[in-house]
């Protein structure tokens, strides 16, 4: 059996998850500081990929990064091609998973007691220190939950991925596109194997989320 | 400059604030100066007192104005100066202490002290030995306060701001924590600004009190002076005076207390020029009039109306408190009752029982001693 789709799915989900982790936190942190009107608009734009059908997201990505589109042509000059490459899958997964990270992180930041940050400032602590050593640890549970959800979403991504990078065995094949391909070509047992693999990974991820949530409840109960 | 160095040049130990900030509902517009000692900002919640502290600390930015601490300009809208909170040297004690929940006692204090030896010293001084490795959630209220104080003082601030530190506590704990706080602040040489909505707390902990209403300081006086003779209606009400009235000047130089329906003798000191707008008196300063003499004796034969500073009780209700009794009443015969017409007399329960017995069958009469009347210009 060719394990390439598993490896490809894991690296796409892993890398996009890291990207989404930082961009999600960045936008969540700055969105919380914006005036209400701007925040509302930004919020809609940033959350759209979550409610749009993934195929629509994939279509939009093709509009932007397609080989004949200005941005696609521009990137090609540096040898970067998102269409029909495995790392194009990172882009697709990241776009779809981003809102999950952004929204969970924003929720965590909004429940953060700003007086902790104020106290840190009057004690002479730098803003960077306050962010990483006080704000982030206080929001740890929420941010971790967001990261796990984003990872799970990236791992299960099908629509946008198949639109942008298609299915090339050994090159762009992921678990979800492989399941579809094998089923289409009447390889029932092959499809079923990958379904089991997918089930196993998703179960582990959800168990992790539940554990995080129950720990969060315990720690807030102690306060 | 070190704190010791500053303390020697005592004249430099001061905080000057003159700021304006639009808060939507009203404009915060305060100006005050304070040296060594505790200045209280007393006001109802939402009057802008906490915002004032935040502006001094640099957490909020005023629209315009100037803040100077020990001859160091912290904020000057004209000169474009806005020193970040990190460099202001301001110690801020938050209502819930704002201890960092993910850090132990030691690490919390380290945030202020920046030095292991100094941290150890503050842990000893604030009686936290044995608690070093605990997290804030594992501490009692008193311990939390000590950690917050140690953390704040270890950063060697030049001014200390206290933002309603006792609001969330029950009375028993409050009294103890107040004592602890004040004994620890005794060693601090520099201005302290204490924000509270509780007049008793303010009275106990401060030297001078500024009364705030809707973003403005309406009265600023030494505390005894403020409670004895507040200058404005807002200050009078905030210092807990329950009986106030609007005034009308009479031709004979006296005043008509419009809301109470009686006459008041004008204040003695040569203040004829001032037209007072309001008068008031504290509920426990009333003196029962129990003499068997008739009214005519007291007034020298004049009509009852001419008797100044006397109230005849038309009792609405008696409310029993723990150790005292509160009597709410109207002046008898008052026709037009306003929100200020209901008067309050507070006395010990036994006194009240005795008085009621003595006056059985006739009206209870109370006298407002002349020196108990608070006169207000606005």
Coordinates of C-alpha atoms in Angstrom, one line a residue:
Chain A
X1 CA 0.0 0.0 0.0
X2 CA 1.2 3.5 -0.8
X3 CA 1.2 5.7 2.3
X4 CA 2.0 8.9 0.4
X5 CA -1.5 10.4 0.9
X6 CA -1.1 10.1 4.7
X7 CA 2.3 11.7 4.7
X8 CA 1.1 14.4 2.3
X9 CA -2.1 15.1 4.3
X10 CA -0.1 15.3 7.6
X11 CA 2.5 17.8 6.2
X12 CA -0.1 19.9 4.6
X13 CA -2.2 20.0 7.8
X14 CA 0.8 20.5 9.9
X15 CA 2.4 23.4 8.0
X16 CA -0.9 25.2 7.4
X17 CA -1.7 24.8 11.1
X18 CA 1.5 26.6 12.0
X19 CA 0.7 29.4 9.5
X20 CA -2.8 29.7 10.8
X21 CA -1.7 29.6 14.4
X22 CA 0.4 32.8 14.0
X23 CA -1.9 34.7 11.5
X24 CA -5.0 33.7 13.5
X25 CA -3.5 35.0 16.7
X26 CA -2.2 38.1 15.0
X27 CA -5.6 39.1 13.5
X28 CA -7.5 38.1 16.7
X29 CA -5.2 40.3 18.8
X30 CA -5.4 43.3 16.6
X31 CA -9.1 42.9 15.7
X32 CA -9.9 43.2 19.4
X33 CA -8.3 46.6 19.5
X34 CA -10.1 48.1 16.4
X35 CA -13.1 50.4 16.5
X36 CA -16.4 48.5 16.5
X37 CA -17.4 49.3 12.9
X38 CA -14.1 48.3 11.3
X39 CA -14.0 45.2 13.6
X40 CA -17.4 44.1 12.3
X41 CA -16.4 44.3 8.7
X42 CA -13.0 42.6 9.2
X43 CA -14.8 39.9 11.2
X44 CA -17.1 39.1 8.3
X45 CA -14.2 39.0 5.8
X46 CA -12.1 36.8 8.0
X47 CA -14.9 34.4 8.9
X48 CA -16.3 34.0 5.4
X49 CA -14.1 30.9 4.5
X50 CA -15.8 29.1 7.3
X51 CA -19.3 29.4 6.0
X52 CA -18.6 29.4 2.2
X53 CA -18.7 26.0 0.5
X54 CA -15.0 24.9 0.2
X55 CA -15.4 24.6 -3.5
X56 CA -16.2 28.4 -3.6
X57 CA -13.0 29.0 -1.6
X58 CA -11.1 26.9 -4.1
X59 CA -12.6 28.7 -7.0
X60 CA -11.6 32.1 -5.5
X61 CA -8.1 30.8 -4.9
X62 CA -7.9 29.8 -8.6
X63 CA -9.1 33.2 -9.6
X64 CA -6.2 34.7 -7.6
X65 CA -3.4 32.2 -8.1
X66 CA -4.4 30.6 -11.4
X67 CA -1.5 30.3 -14.0
X68 CA -2.9 33.0 -16.2
X69 CA -3.9 35.4 -13.3
X70 CA -1.6 38.4 -12.6
X71 CA -0.7 37.1 -9.1
X72 CA -0.1 33.6 -10.3
X73 CA 2.1 34.9 -13.2
X74 CA 4.0 37.1 -10.7
X75 CA 4.6 34.3 -8.3
X76 CA 5.7 32.0 -11.1
X77 CA 8.6 34.3 -11.7
X78 CA 10.0 33.2 -8.3
X79 CA 9.2 29.6 -9.1
X80 CA 6.2 29.5 -6.8
X81 CA 3.2 27.7 -8.3
X82 CA 0.2 27.0 -6.1
X83 CA -1.9 25.2 -8.7
X84 CA -1.4 21.4 -9.0
X85 CA 1.5 21.3 -6.4
X86 CA 1.5 19.7 -3.0
X87 CA 2.2 23.0 -1.3
X88 CA -0.8 24.5 -3.0
X89 CA -2.7 22.3 -0.6
X90 CA -1.1 24.3 2.3
X91 CA -2.7 27.4 0.9
X92 CA -6.1 25.8 0.4
X93 CA -6.1 24.2 3.9
X94 CA -4.8 27.4 5.6
X95 CA -7.6 29.6 4.1
X96 CA -10.3 27.2 5.1
X97 CA -8.9 26.5 8.6
X98 CA -8.0 30.1 9.4
X99 CA -11.5 31.3 10.7
X100 CA -11.5 28.5 13.3
X101 CA -8.2 29.6 14.7
X102 CA -9.1 33.3 14.4
X103 CA -12.5 33.0 16.1
X104 CA -11.4 30.8 19.0
X105 CA -8.3 32.9 19.7
X106 CA -10.4 36.1 19.6
X107 CA -12.9 34.6 22.1
X108 CA -10.0 33.8 24.4
X109 CA -8.5 37.3 24.0
X110 CA -11.8 38.9 24.7
X111 CA -12.3 37.1 28.0
X112 CA -8.7 38.2 29.0
X113 CA -8.7 40.5 32.0
X114 CA -7.1 43.7 30.5
X115 CA -6.1 44.8 34.0
X116 CA -3.4 42.1 34.0
X117 CA -1.9 43.8 31.0
X118 CA -2.2 47.2 32.6
X119 CA -0.6 45.9 35.8
X120 CA 2.3 44.5 33.7
X121 CA 2.8 47.8 32.0
X122 CA 2.9 49.8 35.3
X123 CA 5.5 47.3 36.6
X124 CA 7.7 48.2 33.6
X125 CA 7.2 44.9 31.7
X126 CA 7.6 45.2 27.9
X127 CA 4.6 44.7 25.7
X128 CA 6.2 41.7 24.1
X129 CA 6.8 40.1 27.5
X130 CA 3.2 40.8 28.5
X131 CA 1.9 39.2 25.4
X132 CA 3.9 36.0 25.5
X133 CA 4.3 35.5 29.2
X134 CA 1.0 36.8 30.6
X135 CA -1.7 37.1 27.8
X136 CA -0.8 33.9 26.0
X137 CA -0.6 31.7 29.0
X138 CA -3.9 33.1 30.3
X139 CA -5.5 32.3 26.9
X140 CA -3.7 29.0 26.5
X141 CA -6.6 26.7 26.6
X142 CA -8.6 28.6 24.1
X143 CA -5.7 29.0 21.7
X144 CA -4.8 25.3 22.0
X145 CA -8.4 24.3 21.3
X146 CA -8.4 26.6 18.3
X147 CA -5.1 25.1 17.0
X148 CA -6.4 21.5 17.3
X149 CA -9.7 22.5 15.5
X150 CA -7.7 24.2 12.8
X151 CA -5.5 21.2 12.4
X152 CA -8.5 18.8 12.2
X153 CA -10.1 21.1 9.6
X154 CA -7.0 21.3 7.5
X155 CA -6.5 17.5 7.6
X156 CA -10.1 16.9 6.4
X157 CA -10.0 19.6 3.7
X158 CA -11.4 18.3 0.4
X159 CA -13.2 20.9 -1.6
X160 CA -10.8 23.8 -1.9
X161 CA -7.8 21.3 -2.1
X162 CA -9.3 19.3 -5.0
X163 CA -10.1 22.5 -6.9
X164 CA -6.6 24.0 -6.5
X165 CA -4.2 21.0 -6.6
X166 CA -6.4 18.3 -8.0
X167 CA -5.4 14.6 -7.6
X168 CA -2.1 13.3 -8.8
X169 CA -1.0 10.0 -7.1
X170 CA 2.4 10.5 -5.4
X171 CA 2.3 14.2 -5.9
X172 CA -0.8 16.0 -4.7
X173 CA -2.9 13.1 -3.4
X174 CA -4.2 13.6 0.2
X175 CA -6.3 11.2 2.3
X176 CA -9.6 12.9 1.4
X177 CA -9.0 13.1 -2.3
X178 CA -7.6 9.6 -2.3
X179 CA -10.8 8.2 -0.7
X180 CA -12.8 9.9 -3.5
X181 CA -10.6 8.6 -6.3
X182 CA -10.5 5.1 -5.0
X183 CA -14.3 5.0 -4.6
X184 CA -14.7 6.4 -8.1
X185 CA -12.5 3.7 -9.6
X186 CA -14.4 1.0 -7.7
X187 CA -11.6 0.2 -5.3
X188 CA -13.9 -0.4 -2.4
X189 CA -11.4 -2.0 0.0
X190 CA -8.7 0.7 -0.7
X191 CA -11.2 3.5 0.0
X192 CA -12.3 1.7 3.2
X193 CA -8.7 1.5 4.4
X194 CA -8.3 5.2 4.0
X195 CA -11.6 5.9 5.7
X196 CA -10.4 3.9 8.7
X197 CA -7.2 5.9 8.8
X198 CA -9.1 9.1 8.6
X199 CA -11.5 8.0 11.4
X200 CA -8.5 7.1 13.6
X201 CA -6.9 10.5 13.2
X202 CA -10.1 12.4 13.7
X203 CA -11.0 10.4 16.8
X204 CA -7.6 11.2 18.4
X205 CA -8.0 14.9 17.5
X206 CA -11.5 15.1 19.0
X207 CA -10.3 13.3 22.2
X208 CA -7.6 15.9 22.5
X209 CA -10.1 18.7 22.2
X210 CA -12.3 17.1 24.9
X211 CA -9.4 16.7 27.2
X212 CA -8.4 20.4 26.7
X213 CA -11.9 21.5 27.4
X214 CA -12.3 19.5 30.6
X215 CA -9.0 20.7 31.8
X216 CA -10.2 24.3 31.1
X217 CA -13.3 23.7 33.2
X218 CA -11.3 22.3 36.1
X219 CA -8.9 25.2 36.1
X220 CA -11.6 27.8 35.9
X221 CA -13.5 26.0 38.7
X222 CA -10.5 26.3 41.0
X223 CA -10.5 30.0 40.7
Chain B
X1 CA 17.2 59.8 40.9
X2 CA 16.6 57.3 43.7
X3 CA 13.6 57.5 46.0
X4 CA 15.8 58.3 48.9
X5 CA 17.4 61.2 47.0
X6 CA 13.9 62.5 46.2
X7 CA 12.8 62.2 49.8
X8 CA 15.6 64.5 50.9
X9 CA 14.4 67.2 48.5
X10 CA 10.9 67.0 50.0
X11 CA 9.6 69.9 47.9
X12 CA 9.9 67.8 44.7
X13 CA 7.6 65.1 46.0
X14 CA 4.5 66.0 44.2
X15 CA 2.0 65.0 41.6
X16 CA 0.4 67.7 39.5
X17 CA -2.5 66.7 37.2
X18 CA -4.6 68.8 34.9
X19 CA -6.3 66.8 32.3
X20 CA -9.4 66.7 30.0
X21 CA -10.9 63.6 28.3
X22 CA -14.2 63.2 26.6
X23 CA -15.9 60.1 28.0
X24 CA -19.0 60.2 25.9
X25 CA -21.6 60.8 28.6
X26 CA -19.5 63.7 30.1
X27 CA -16.1 65.3 29.9
X28 CA -13.5 64.3 32.5
X29 CA -12.0 67.6 33.5
X30 CA -9.8 67.5 36.7
X31 CA -7.0 69.5 38.1
X32 CA -5.3 68.8 41.4
X33 CA -1.9 68.8 43.0
X34 CA -0.8 66.6 45.9
X35 CA 2.4 66.1 47.8
X36 CA 3.4 63.4 50.3
X37 CA 0.3 61.9 52.0
X38 CA -2.9 60.3 50.8
X39 CA -5.3 62.1 48.5
X40 CA -8.7 60.5 48.3
X41 CA -10.9 60.7 45.1
X42 CA -14.4 60.2 46.4
X43 CA -17.3 59.8 44.0
X44 CA -20.1 57.6 42.8
X45 CA -19.2 54.8 40.4
X46 CA -18.8 56.1 36.9
X47 CA -17.8 59.6 37.8
X48 CA -14.4 59.4 36.2
X49 CA -12.3 58.7 39.3
X50 CA -10.8 55.4 38.0
X51 CA -10.3 57.0 34.6
X52 CA -8.2 59.7 36.3
X53 CA -6.0 57.1 37.8
X54 CA -5.6 55.3 34.4
X55 CA -4.6 58.6 32.8
X56 CA -1.9 59.2 35.5
X57 CA -0.6 55.6 35.0
X58 CA -0.5 56.1 31.2
X59 CA -3.0 53.2 30.6
X60 CA -5.4 55.7 29.1
X61 CA -4.5 58.9 27.2
X62 CA -6.2 62.2 28.0
X63 CA -7.4 64.4 25.2
X64 CA -5.4 67.3 26.5
X65 CA -3.6 68.5 29.6
X66 CA -0.4 67.9 31.6
X67 CA 0.7 65.4 34.2
X68 CA 3.9 66.1 36.2
X69 CA 5.4 63.8 38.8
X70 CA 8.3 64.9 40.9
X71 CA 9.2 67.5 38.3
X72 CA 9.2 64.9 35.5
X73 CA 6.7 65.5 32.8
X74 CA 4.7 62.4 32.1
X75 CA 2.2 63.8 29.8
X76 CA 1.9 67.1 28.0
X77 CA -0.5 67.4 25.1
X78 CA 1.0 70.7 24.0
X79 CA 4.5 69.5 23.9
X80 CA 3.5 66.1 22.5
X81 CA 4.9 64.2 25.5
X82 CA 3.3 60.9 26.5
X83 CA 5.7 58.7 28.5
X84 CA 4.7 55.0 28.2
X85 CA 3.3 53.4 31.4
X86 CA 6.5 51.3 31.7
X87 CA 8.6 54.4 32.3
X88 CA 6.3 56.5 34.5
X89 CA 7.3 55.1 37.9
X90 CA 3.7 54.7 38.9
X91 CA 2.5 52.0 41.2
X92 CA -1.1 50.9 40.6
X93 CA -3.0 48.6 42.9
X94 CA -6.0 47.2 41.1
X95 CA -9.4 46.4 42.6
X96 CA -8.9 42.6 42.2
X97 CA -5.1 43.0 42.5
X98 CA -4.5 41.8 39.0
X99 CA -2.0 39.1 40.0
X100 CA -0.7 37.1 37.1
X101 CA -2.6 33.8 37.5
X102 CA 0.0 31.7 35.6
X103 CA 2.9 32.8 37.9
X104 CA 3.8 31.8 41.4
X105 CA 4.1 34.3 44.2
X106 CA 7.8 34.6 43.6
X107 CA 7.5 35.2 39.9
X108 CA 4.8 37.7 40.4
X109 CA 7.0 39.7 42.7
X110 CA 10.0 39.2 40.4
X111 CA 8.0 41.1 37.8
X112 CA 8.3 44.2 40.0
X113 CA 11.6 43.5 41.6
X114 CA 13.6 42.1 38.6
X115 CA 16.2 40.7 41.0
X116 CA 16.2 37.5 43.0
X117 CA 17.7 39.0 46.2
X118 CA 15.3 41.8 46.2
X119 CA 12.4 39.5 45.6
X120 CA 13.4 37.4 48.6
X121 CA 13.6 40.5 50.7
X122 CA 10.1 41.6 49.7
X123 CA 8.8 38.1 50.4
X124 CA 10.2 38.3 53.9
X125 CA 9.0 41.9 54.5
X126 CA 5.4 41.1 53.4
X127 CA 5.2 38.0 55.4
X128 CA 4.9 35.6 52.5
X129 CA 7.6 33.1 53.5
X130 CA 6.4 29.6 52.7
X131 CA 4.0 30.8 50.1
X132 CA 6.7 31.4 47.4
X133 CA 5.6 28.5 45.2
X134 CA 1.8 29.0 45.4
X135 CA -0.3 30.4 42.6
X136 CA -2.7 33.4 43.1
X137 CA -5.7 31.1 43.0
X138 CA -4.4 29.3 46.0
X139 CA -4.0 32.5 48.2
X140 CA -6.4 34.1 50.6
X141 CA -7.6 37.6 50.0
X142 CA -5.2 39.1 52.5
X143 CA -2.3 37.2 51.0
X144 CA -3.2 38.3 47.5
X145 CA -3.2 41.9 48.7
X146 CA 0.3 41.5 50.2
X147 CA 1.6 39.9 47.0
X148 CA 0.2 42.8 45.0
X149 CA 1.6 45.3 47.4
X150 CA 5.0 43.6 47.4
X151 CA 5.1 43.4 43.6
X152 CA 4.1 47.1 43.3
X153 CA 6.5 48.4 45.9
X154 CA 9.4 46.3 44.7
X155 CA 9.2 48.2 41.4
X156 CA 10.0 51.4 43.5
X157 CA 7.3 53.6 42.2
X158 CA 7.3 57.4 42.9
X159 CA 3.6 57.6 43.3
X160 CA 1.0 55.0 44.3
X161 CA -2.5 54.7 42.9
X162 CA -5.1 52.6 44.8
X163 CA -8.2 51.8 42.7
X164 CA -11.0 50.7 45.2
X165 CA -8.9 47.9 46.7
X166 CA -11.5 46.8 49.2
X167 CA -14.7 47.0 47.3
X168 CA -15.2 43.2 46.9
X169 CA -14.6 42.4 50.6
X170 CA -16.9 41.8 53.5
X171 CA -16.7 44.3 56.4
X172 CA -14.7 42.1 58.8
X173 CA -12.0 41.4 56.3
X174 CA -12.1 45.0 55.0
X175 CA -11.1 46.5 58.4
X176 CA -8.2 44.1 58.7
X177 CA -6.9 44.7 55.2
X178 CA -7.2 48.4 55.5
X179 CA -5.0 48.4 58.6
X180 CA -2.5 46.2 56.8
X181 CA -2.5 48.4 53.7
X182 CA -2.0 51.5 55.7
X183 CA 0.8 50.2 57.8
X184 CA 2.6 49.1 54.7
X185 CA 2.1 52.4 53.0
X186 CA 3.4 54.3 56.1
X187 CA 6.9 53.6 54.8
X188 CA 6.2 55.0 51.4
X189 CA 7.5 58.5 50.9
X190 CA 5.5 60.0 48.1
X191 CA 2.1 60.9 46.9
X192 CA -0.7 58.3 47.2
X193 CA -4.0 58.7 45.4
X194 CA -6.8 56.6 46.7
X195 CA -10.0 56.1 44.8
X196 CA -13.2 55.1 46.5
X197 CA -17.0 55.5 46.5
X198 CA -17.2 54.8 50.3
X199 CA -17.1 57.9 52.4
X200 CA -16.1 56.0 55.6
X201 CA -13.3 54.3 53.9
X202 CA -12.1 57.5 52.4
X203 CA -12.3 59.2 55.8
X204 CA -10.3 56.5 57.5
X205 CA -7.5 56.2 54.9
X206 CA -6.9 59.7 53.5
X207 CA -5.6 63.1 54.5
X208 CA -7.3 65.2 51.9
X209 CA -10.4 64.3 49.9
X210 CA -11.4 65.5 46.4
X211 CA -15.1 64.9 45.7
X212 CA -15.9 64.1 42.1
X213 CA -19.1 64.3 40.2
X214 CA -19.6 63.8 36.5
X215 CA -15.9 64.1 35.7
X216 CA -15.3 67.3 37.8
X217 CA -13.8 67.9 41.2
X218 CA -16.6 69.7 43.1
X219 CA -14.8 70.1 46.4
X220 CA -11.3 69.4 47.6
X221 CA -10.5 69.9 51.3
X222 CA -8.7 68.5 54.2
X223 CA -10.9 65.5 55.3
X224 CA -12.1 66.9 58.7
X225 CA -12.9 70.1 57.0
X226 CA -14.7 68.4 54.2
X227 CA -16.9 66.4 56.5
X228 CA -17.6 69.3 58.8
X229 CA -18.4 71.8 56.1
X230 CA -18.7 70.5 52.6
X231 CA -19.0 73.4 50.1
X232 CA -21.2 71.9 47.5
X233 CA -24.4 69.9 47.4
X234 CA -22.7 67.0 45.7
X235 CA -20.0 66.9 48.3
X236 CA -22.5 67.1 51.1
X237 CA -24.5 64.2 49.8
X238 CA -21.4 62.1 49.1
X239 CA -20.1 62.7 52.6
X240 CA -23.3 61.0 53.8
X241 CA -25.5 63.9 54.8
X242 CA -29.1 62.8 54.5
X243 CA -30.9 66.0 55.1
X244 CA -30.6 68.8 52.5
X245 CA -32.9 71.6 51.3
X246 CA -33.0 74.4 48.8
X247 CA -32.9 77.9 50.4
X248 CA -34.6 81.2 49.9
X249 CA -33.2 84.4 51.4
X250 CA -35.6 86.2 53.7
X251 CA -35.7 89.9 54.3
X252 CA -34.7 89.7 57.9
X253 CA -31.4 88.0 56.9
X254 CA -32.6 84.5 57.7
X255 CA -33.4 81.7 55.3
X256 CA -36.4 79.7 54.4
X257 CA -35.7 76.0 54.0
X258 CA -38.0 75.4 51.1
X259 CA -38.1 71.7 51.1
X260 CA -38.4 71.3 54.9
X261 CA -40.9 74.2 55.4
X262 CA -39.1 75.9 58.3
X263 CA -36.9 78.9 58.8
X264 CA -33.2 78.7 59.5
X265 CA -31.0 81.3 61.4
X266 CA -28.4 82.7 59.0
X267 CA -24.8 81.7 59.8
X268 CA -23.1 84.0 62.3
X269 CA -19.7 84.7 60.7
X270 CA -19.6 87.8 58.5
X271 CA -20.7 86.1 55.3
X272 CA -23.7 88.4 54.6
X273 CA -22.5 88.8 51.0
X274 CA -22.8 85.1 50.2
X275 CA -26.2 83.9 49.0
X276 CA -26.4 80.3 50.0
X277 CA -28.2 78.0 47.7
X278 CA -28.6 74.9 49.9
X279 CA -28.4 73.9 53.5
X280 CA -28.2 70.5 55.3
X281 CA -27.5 68.8 58.6
X282 CA -26.4 65.3 59.6
X283 CA -29.0 62.9 60.9
X284 CA -27.4 62.4 64.3
X285 CA -26.9 66.1 65.1
X286 CA -30.5 66.8 65.9
X287 CA -31.3 67.7 69.5
X288 CA -34.6 66.6 71.1
X289 CA -36.5 69.4 72.7
X290 CA -38.0 67.9 75.8
X291 CA -38.4 70.9 78.1
X292 CA -41.8 71.3 79.7
X293 CA -41.7 75.0 78.8
X294 CA -44.4 76.1 76.4
X295 CA -43.7 77.4 73.0
X296 CA -44.5 80.9 74.0
X297 CA -41.7 80.9 76.6
X298 CA -39.1 79.9 74.1
X299 CA -40.1 82.4 71.4
X300 CA -40.8 85.2 73.8
X301 CA -44.4 85.4 72.8
X302 CA -43.8 85.4 69.1
X303 CA -45.9 83.2 66.8
X304 CA -44.8 79.6 66.2
X305 CA -43.7 80.4 62.7
X306 CA -41.0 82.6 63.8
X307 CA -39.2 79.8 65.6
X308 CA -36.1 79.2 63.7
X309 CA -34.3 75.8 63.4
X310 CA -37.1 73.9 65.0
X311 CA -38.8 70.8 63.6
X312 CA -42.0 69.3 64.6
X313 CA -42.1 65.6 63.7
X314 CA -44.8 64.0 61.5
X315 CA -43.3 60.6 61.7
X316 CA -43.4 58.4 58.5
X317 CA -41.6 55.4 59.8
X318 CA -39.0 54.1 62.3
X319 CA -36.3 51.9 61.0
X320 CA -34.3 49.9 63.5
X321 CA -30.6 49.5 62.7
X322 CA -28.1 47.3 64.5
X323 CA -27.3 49.8 67.3
X324 CA -29.3 52.8 66.4
X325 CA -32.7 53.8 65.2
X326 CA -33.5 55.9 62.1
X327 CA -36.6 58.0 62.2
X328 CA -37.9 59.3 58.9
X329 CA -40.3 62.3 59.3
X330 CA -41.8 65.3 57.7
X331 CA -42.2 68.8 59.2
X332 CA -45.7 68.9 60.5
X333 CA -48.1 70.8 58.4
X334 CA -45.8 70.9 55.3
X335 CA -48.0 71.2 52.3
X336 CA -45.8 70.6 49.3
X337 CA -43.6 67.6 49.7
X338 CA -40.5 67.3 47.5
X339 CA -37.9 64.6 47.3
X340 CA -35.8 66.4 49.9
X341 CA -38.7 67.0 52.3
X342 CA -38.3 63.6 54.1
X343 CA -36.0 64.2 57.0
X344 CA -33.9 61.7 58.9
X345 CA -33.1 61.6 62.6
X346 CA -30.7 59.0 63.8
X347 CA -30.2 58.2 67.5
X348 CA -29.6 55.4 70.0
X349 CA -32.6 53.1 70.5
X350 CA -32.9 53.8 74.3
X351 CA -32.7 57.6 73.7
X352 CA -35.6 57.3 71.3
X353 CA -37.7 55.2 73.7
X354 CA -37.1 57.7 76.5
X355 CA -38.0 60.7 74.2
X356 CA -41.2 59.0 73.1
X357 CA -42.2 58.4 76.7
X358 CA -41.5 62.0 77.7
X359 CA -43.5 63.4 74.8
X360 CA -46.4 61.1 75.2
X361 CA -49.6 62.9 74.2
X362 CA -47.8 65.7 72.4
X363 CA -45.6 66.2 69.4
X364 CA -42.0 65.4 69.3
X365 CA -39.9 68.5 68.6
X366 CA -36.3 68.5 67.4
X367 CA -33.8 71.4 67.2
X368 CA -31.1 71.8 64.6
X369 CA -28.1 73.3 66.4
X370 CA -26.9 76.3 64.6
X371 CA -23.3 75.0 64.3
X372 CA -24.6 71.7 62.8
X373 CA -26.0 73.4 59.8
X374 CA -24.0 72.9 56.6
X375 CA -24.2 75.9 54.3
X376 CA -23.6 75.4 50.6
X377 CA -23.1 78.0 47.8
X378 CA -23.7 75.6 45.0

